[in-house]
Amino acid sequence: MTDPVVLKVAVLASGTGTNLQALIDQVHGRDGVRIVAVGSDKPEALALERAQAAGIETALFPVSDFNGNRAARDGAMADWLRARGVQLVVLAGYMQILGPAFLDRFADQVINLHPALLPAFPGLDAVNQALAYGAKVFGVTVHFVDEGVDSGPVIMQRAVELPDARVLDDVLPHVHALEHQMLPEVVRLFARGAVRIASTHPRRVLVGPLAVLPER
Ligand code: GAR
């Protein structure tokens, strides 16, 4: 019997890994998705323990192992993922910029989760940036990764109105709840071949039925 078609997914994470856990719990080993590799730049990342507990192969790529050479680190990481047949790379709290040594090897195959409604508040500390700005609507963006900072085409965005938010704890539970729904949903869509960049518009991402219908 031949194996059913499965999308081989890798996750890169630098921190706690609650989004990796959401993927493990909601899509790993079902819906045509298998997480085959989890990589990190941080030896202490709890995400590594979560992966190991789920029987997923892990590897560490701290830039210090590559004499501070980020391109060499990115190249080694790309080799490791390619050797495992990875077709989609999910950045879930991966706090490093990926350069061309990585992105050229995974064209349109790398997605990122960002805790704000891009293009507002890119970069680090997005929720605090939004609070400092006095925002009343917060949210989450899942987007393709390009060589800029949180600048690639948007795949999915969801918002939550929190007009009285003052501190991080007023916002984070809402943002995390959105993230833990959205990321598995987007990975499922990729497994169904239901995400594609429009041929006529490089920033427009067609999702769901739109991705399999002729463009208009
Ligand atoms: C998530 O909130 C994600 O949006 C954010 O890091 C957190 C990781 O949480 N990513 C960024 O800020 C990227 N610029 P987790 O480790 O519990 O999944």
mmCIF file of C-alpha atoms and ligand atoms in Angstrom:
data_model
loop_
_atom_site.group_PDB
_atom_site.id
_atom_site.type_symbol
_atom_site.label_atom_id
_atom_site.label_comp_id
_atom_site.label_asym_id
_atom_site.label_seq_id
_atom_site.Cartn_x
_atom_site.Cartn_y
_atom_site.Cartn_z
ATOM 1 C CA MET A 1 0.000 0.000 0.000
ATOM 2 C CA THR A 2 1.360 3.458 -0.819
ATOM 3 C CA ASP A 3 1.532 6.130 1.874
ATOM 4 C CA PRO A 4 -1.148 8.807 1.621
ATOM 5 C CA VAL A 5 0.219 12.162 0.483
ATOM 6 C CA VAL A 6 1.592 14.005 3.481
ATOM 7 C CA LEU A 7 2.987 17.549 3.703
ATOM 8 C CA LYS A 8 6.324 17.421 5.508
ATOM 9 C CA VAL A 9 6.525 20.395 7.822
ATOM 10 C CA ALA A 10 9.407 21.830 9.846
ATOM 11 C CA VAL A 11 9.021 24.284 12.688
ATOM 12 C CA LEU A 12 11.708 26.744 13.811
ATOM 13 C CA ALA A 13 11.239 28.161 17.294
ATOM 14 C CA SER A 14 13.355 30.118 19.779
ATOM 15 C CA GLY A 15 11.129 30.072 22.850
ATOM 16 C CA THR A 16 8.303 28.488 24.771
ATOM 17 C CA GLY A 17 6.782 26.751 21.776
ATOM 18 C CA THR A 18 3.088 27.015 22.600
ATOM 19 C CA ASN A 19 2.431 27.438 18.870
ATOM 20 C CA LEU A 20 4.493 24.350 18.080
ATOM 21 C CA GLN A 21 2.375 22.557 20.701
ATOM 22 C CA ALA A 22 -0.815 23.743 18.979
ATOM 23 C CA LEU A 23 0.491 22.264 15.715
ATOM 24 C CA ILE A 24 1.451 18.996 17.434
ATOM 25 C CA ASP A 25 -1.957 18.732 19.105
ATOM 26 C CA GLN A 26 -4.124 19.829 16.184
ATOM 27 C CA VAL A 27 -2.499 18.743 12.912
ATOM 28 C CA HIS A 28 0.615 16.564 13.406
ATOM 29 C CA GLY A 29 -0.028 13.078 12.042
ATOM 30 C CA ARG A 30 -3.434 13.968 10.618
ATOM 31 C CA ASP A 31 -5.084 16.138 7.958
ATOM 32 C CA GLY A 32 -2.217 15.275 5.581
ATOM 33 C CA VAL A 33 0.412 16.932 7.806
ATOM 34 C CA ARG A 34 3.510 15.532 9.484
ATOM 35 C CA ILE A 35 5.982 17.637 11.469
ATOM 36 C CA VAL A 36 9.296 15.993 10.625
ATOM 37 C CA ALA A 37 11.801 18.429 12.153
ATOM 38 C CA VAL A 38 12.045 21.156 14.786
ATOM 39 C CA GLY A 39 15.034 23.479 14.800
ATOM 40 C CA SER A 40 16.118 26.200 17.200
ATOM 41 C CA ASP A 41 18.878 28.728 17.767
ATOM 42 C CA LYS A 42 18.446 28.493 21.557
ATOM 43 C CA PRO A 43 19.512 25.403 23.537
ATOM 44 C CA GLU A 44 17.106 26.355 26.334
ATOM 45 C CA ALA A 45 14.037 26.649 24.069
ATOM 46 C CA LEU A 46 11.166 24.728 25.624
ATOM 47 C CA ALA A 47 9.977 24.097 22.057
ATOM 48 C CA LEU A 48 12.750 21.471 21.730
ATOM 49 C CA GLU A 49 11.393 19.515 24.700
ATOM 50 C CA ARG A 50 7.872 19.674 23.307
ATOM 51 C CA ALA A 51 9.103 18.250 19.989
ATOM 52 C CA GLN A 52 11.096 15.494 21.659
ATOM 53 C CA ALA A 53 8.071 14.558 23.785
ATOM 54 C CA ALA A 54 6.112 14.147 20.543
ATOM 55 C CA GLY A 55 8.876 11.993 18.986
ATOM 56 C CA ILE A 56 9.907 14.680 16.473
ATOM 57 C CA GLU A 57 13.553 15.015 15.451
ATOM 58 C CA THR A 58 15.236 18.197 16.722
ATOM 59 C CA ALA A 59 18.460 20.090 16.019
ATOM 60 C CA LEU A 60 20.170 23.176 17.385
ATOM 61 C CA PHE A 61 21.697 25.864 15.185
ATOM 62 C CA PRO A 62 23.172 28.574 17.447
ATOM 63 C CA VAL A 63 25.123 31.125 15.437
ATOM 64 C CA SER A 64 28.031 30.692 17.894
ATOM 65 C CA ASP A 65 28.587 27.198 16.404
ATOM 66 C CA PHE A 66 29.292 28.909 13.061
ATOM 67 C CA ASN A 67 31.756 31.580 14.300
ATOM 68 C CA GLY A 68 28.974 34.141 14.200
ATOM 69 C CA ASN A 69 28.449 33.557 10.462
ATOM 70 C CA ARG A 70 24.676 33.720 9.949
ATOM 71 C CA ALA A 71 24.787 32.682 6.294
ATOM 72 C CA ALA A 72 26.740 29.540 7.238
ATOM 73 C CA ARG A 73 24.216 28.775 9.978
ATOM 74 C CA ASP A 74 21.266 29.332 7.621
ATOM 75 C CA GLY A 75 22.891 27.125 4.968
ATOM 76 C CA ALA A 76 23.445 24.281 7.441
ATOM 77 C CA MET A 77 19.876 24.551 8.644
ATOM 78 C CA ALA A 78 18.563 24.477 5.061
ATOM 79 C CA ASP A 79 20.684 21.362 4.355
ATOM 80 C CA TRP A 80 19.284 19.659 7.447
ATOM 81 C CA LEU A 81 15.689 20.402 6.471
ATOM 82 C CA ARG A 82 16.132 19.532 2.780
ATOM 83 C CA ALA A 83 17.637 16.161 3.772
ATOM 84 C CA ARG A 84 14.358 15.472 5.596
ATOM 85 C CA GLY A 85 12.192 16.360 2.590
ATOM 86 C CA VAL A 86 10.652 19.415 4.248
ATOM 87 C CA GLN A 87 8.102 21.205 2.045
ATOM 88 C CA LEU A 88 6.884 23.905 4.441
ATOM 89 C CA VAL A 89 8.911 25.741 7.110
ATOM 90 C CA VAL A 90 6.887 27.389 9.871
ATOM 91 C CA LEU A 91 8.516 30.103 11.985
ATOM 92 C CA ALA A 92 6.723 29.923 15.317
ATOM 93 C CA GLY A 93 8.455 32.380 17.599
ATOM 94 C CA TYR A 94 11.772 32.022 15.735
ATOM 95 C CA MET A 95 13.550 35.250 16.673
ATOM 96 C CA GLN A 96 16.247 35.299 13.965
ATOM 97 C CA ILE A 97 16.162 36.829 10.483
ATOM 98 C CA LEU A 98 16.561 34.211 7.741
ATOM 99 C CA GLY A 99 18.862 35.291 4.920
ATOM 100 C CA PRO A 100 19.088 34.271 1.261
ATOM 101 C CA ALA A 101 21.236 31.242 2.161
ATOM 102 C CA PHE A 102 18.019 29.813 3.565
ATOM 103 C CA LEU A 103 15.180 31.520 1.694
ATOM 104 C CA ASP A 104 16.563 30.821 -1.806
ATOM 105 C CA ARG A 105 16.373 27.113 -0.972
ATOM 106 C CA PHE A 106 12.740 27.306 0.204
ATOM 107 C CA ALA A 107 11.114 29.779 -2.201
ATOM 108 C CA ASP A 108 7.490 30.440 -1.128
ATOM 109 C CA GLN A 109 7.792 27.642 1.425
ATOM 110 C CA VAL A 110 8.515 29.644 4.592
ATOM 111 C CA ILE A 111 5.761 31.215 6.693
ATOM 112 C CA ASN A 112 5.880 33.297 9.881
ATOM 113 C CA LEU A 113 3.523 34.063 12.704
ATOM 114 C CA HIS A 114 3.520 37.663 13.927
ATOM 115 C CA PRO A 115 1.579 39.003 16.938
ATOM 116 C CA ALA A 116 0.249 42.172 15.258
ATOM 117 C CA LEU A 117 -1.775 43.269 12.261
ATOM 118 C CA LEU A 118 0.975 43.915 9.721
ATOM 119 C CA PRO A 119 2.126 46.245 8.306
ATOM 120 C CA ALA A 120 1.607 47.845 11.739
ATOM 121 C CA PHE A 121 4.193 46.981 14.382
ATOM 122 C CA PRO A 122 6.735 44.761 12.611
ATOM 123 C CA GLY A 123 9.857 43.483 14.387
ATOM 124 C CA LEU A 124 10.428 42.787 18.046
ATOM 125 C CA ASP A 125 7.991 43.420 20.870
ATOM 126 C CA ALA A 126 5.027 43.925 18.563
ATOM 127 C CA VAL A 127 2.355 43.816 21.266
ATOM 128 C CA ASN A 128 4.213 46.380 23.395
ATOM 129 C CA GLN A 129 4.633 48.562 20.302
ATOM 130 C CA ALA A 130 0.856 48.423 19.765
ATOM 131 C CA LEU A 131 0.164 49.231 23.446
ATOM 132 C CA ALA A 132 2.602 52.156 23.377
ATOM 133 C CA TYR A 133 0.882 53.461 20.242
ATOM 134 C CA GLY A 134 -2.489 53.334 22.005
ATOM 135 C CA ALA A 135 -3.973 50.773 19.609
ATOM 136 C CA LYS A 136 -7.489 49.562 20.396
ATOM 137 C CA VAL A 137 -7.483 46.672 17.941
ATOM 138 C CA PHE A 138 -4.825 43.950 18.247
ATOM 139 C CA GLY A 139 -4.305 40.854 16.200
ATOM 140 C CA VAL A 140 -2.207 38.235 14.478
ATOM 141 C CA THR A 141 -0.774 37.868 10.983
ATOM 142 C CA VAL A 142 0.455 34.703 9.251
ATOM 143 C CA HIS A 143 2.550 35.640 6.227
ATOM 144 C CA PHE A 144 5.076 34.366 3.732
ATOM 145 C CA VAL A 145 8.650 35.200 4.673
ATOM 146 C CA ASP A 146 10.757 37.333 2.374
ATOM 147 C CA GLU A 147 14.102 38.990 3.043
ATOM 148 C CA GLY A 148 12.585 41.944 4.889
ATOM 149 C CA VAL A 149 11.392 42.122 8.480
ATOM 150 C CA ASP A 150 7.795 40.815 8.635
ATOM 151 C CA SER A 151 7.232 42.174 5.126
ATOM 152 C CA GLY A 152 6.125 39.151 3.061
ATOM 153 C CA PRO A 153 2.647 38.619 1.546
ATOM 154 C CA VAL A 154 -0.167 38.123 4.066
ATOM 155 C CA ILE A 155 -1.867 34.708 4.208
ATOM 156 C CA MET A 156 -4.281 35.221 7.123
ATOM 157 C CA GLN A 157 -5.058 37.981 9.624
ATOM 158 C CA ARG A 158 -7.453 38.072 12.561
ATOM 159 C CA ALA A 159 -8.187 40.905 14.938
ATOM 160 C CA VAL A 160 -9.512 41.378 18.449
ATOM 161 C CA GLU A 161 -10.890 44.645 19.817
ATOM 162 C CA LEU A 162 -9.412 45.451 23.229
ATOM 163 C CA PRO A 163 -10.134 49.156 23.744
ATOM 164 C CA ASP A 164 -9.227 49.071 27.447
ATOM 165 C CA ALA A 165 -5.934 47.174 27.148
ATOM 166 C CA ARG A 166 -3.102 48.788 29.123
ATOM 167 C CA VAL A 167 -0.497 46.096 29.770
ATOM 168 C CA LEU A 168 0.841 43.005 28.034
ATOM 169 C CA ASP A 169 -1.270 40.647 30.130
ATOM 170 C CA ASP A 170 -4.442 42.373 28.887
ATOM 171 C CA VAL A 171 -3.529 41.400 25.322
ATOM 172 C CA LEU A 172 -1.368 38.273 25.262
ATOM 173 C CA PRO A 173 -4.049 35.691 26.162
ATOM 174 C CA HIS A 174 -6.200 36.983 23.284
ATOM 175 C CA VAL A 175 -3.296 37.033 20.829
ATOM 176 C CA HIS A 176 -2.189 33.532 21.797
ATOM 177 C CA ALA A 177 -5.735 32.181 21.478
ATOM 178 C CA LEU A 178 -5.881 33.567 17.924
ATOM 179 C CA GLU A 179 -2.433 32.204 17.080
ATOM 180 C CA HIS A 180 -3.241 28.708 18.345
ATOM 181 C CA GLN A 181 -6.291 28.595 16.036
ATOM 182 C CA MET A 182 -4.768 30.277 13.005
ATOM 183 C CA LEU A 183 -1.442 28.490 12.641
ATOM 184 C CA PRO A 184 -2.933 24.959 12.504
ATOM 185 C CA GLU A 185 -5.608 26.259 10.132
ATOM 186 C CA VAL A 186 -3.010 27.715 7.751
ATOM 187 C CA VAL A 187 -0.864 24.555 7.817
ATOM 188 C CA ARG A 188 -3.970 22.472 7.018
ATOM 189 C CA LEU A 189 -4.671 24.781 4.058
ATOM 190 C CA PHE A 190 -1.123 24.233 2.748
ATOM 191 C CA ALA A 191 -1.578 20.465 3.056
ATOM 192 C CA ARG A 192 -4.688 20.759 0.839
ATOM 193 C CA GLY A 193 -2.783 22.832 -1.716
ATOM 194 C CA ALA A 194 -5.132 25.693 -0.898
ATOM 195 C CA VAL A 195 -2.626 28.555 -0.559
ATOM 196 C CA ARG A 196 -1.044 30.260 -3.541
ATOM 197 C CA ILE A 197 0.383 33.646 -4.500
ATOM 198 C CA ALA A 198 -1.682 35.213 -7.309
ATOM 199 C CA SER A 199 0.136 35.124 -10.639
ATOM 200 C CA THR A 200 -1.056 38.637 -11.443
ATOM 201 C CA HIS A 201 -0.269 40.237 -8.086
ATOM 202 C CA PRO A 202 2.779 39.181 -6.060
ATOM 203 C CA ARG A 203 1.335 40.451 -2.772
ATOM 204 C CA ARG A 204 -2.078 38.829 -3.059
ATOM 205 C CA VAL A 205 -2.345 35.393 -1.477
ATOM 206 C CA LEU A 206 -5.265 33.264 -2.631
ATOM 207 C CA VAL A 207 -6.538 31.012 0.139
ATOM 208 C CA GLY A 208 -9.086 28.181 0.256
ATOM 209 C CA PRO A 209 -11.330 27.718 -2.775
ATOM 210 C CA LEU A 210 -9.884 30.910 -4.305
ATOM 211 C CA ALA A 211 -6.511 29.188 -4.564
ATOM 212 C CA VAL A 212 -7.865 26.408 -6.748
ATOM 213 C CA LEU A 213 -10.194 28.518 -8.890
ATOM 214 C CA PRO A 214 -9.084 30.577 -11.893
ATOM 215 C CA GLU A 215 -8.018 34.086 -10.866
ATOM 216 C CA ARG A 216 -10.131 37.129 -11.328
HETATM 217 C C1 GAR B 1 4.241 34.229 19.397
HETATM 218 O O1 GAR B 1 3.376 35.117 20.045
HETATM 219 C C2 GAR B 1 4.643 34.776 18.039
HETATM 220 O O2 GAR B 1 3.642 35.533 17.438
HETATM 221 C C3 GAR B 1 5.837 35.618 18.406
HETATM 222 O O3 GAR B 1 6.523 34.873 19.375
HETATM 223 C C4 GAR B 1 5.572 34.149 20.138
HETATM 224 C C5 GAR B 1 6.062 32.720 20.297
HETATM 225 O O4 GAR B 1 5.277 32.055 21.238
HETATM 226 N N1 GAR B 1 6.655 35.864 17.259
HETATM 227 C C6 GAR B 1 7.258 37.017 17.037
HETATM 228 O O5 GAR B 1 7.187 37.967 17.787
HETATM 229 C C7 GAR B 1 8.059 37.069 15.760
HETATM 230 N N2 GAR B 1 8.387 38.422 15.420
HETATM 231 P P1 GAR B 1 5.464 30.498 21.480
HETATM 232 O O6 GAR B 1 6.970 30.251 21.657
HETATM 233 O O7 GAR B 1 4.730 30.209 22.751
HETATM 234 O O8 GAR B 1 4.901 29.781 20.288
#
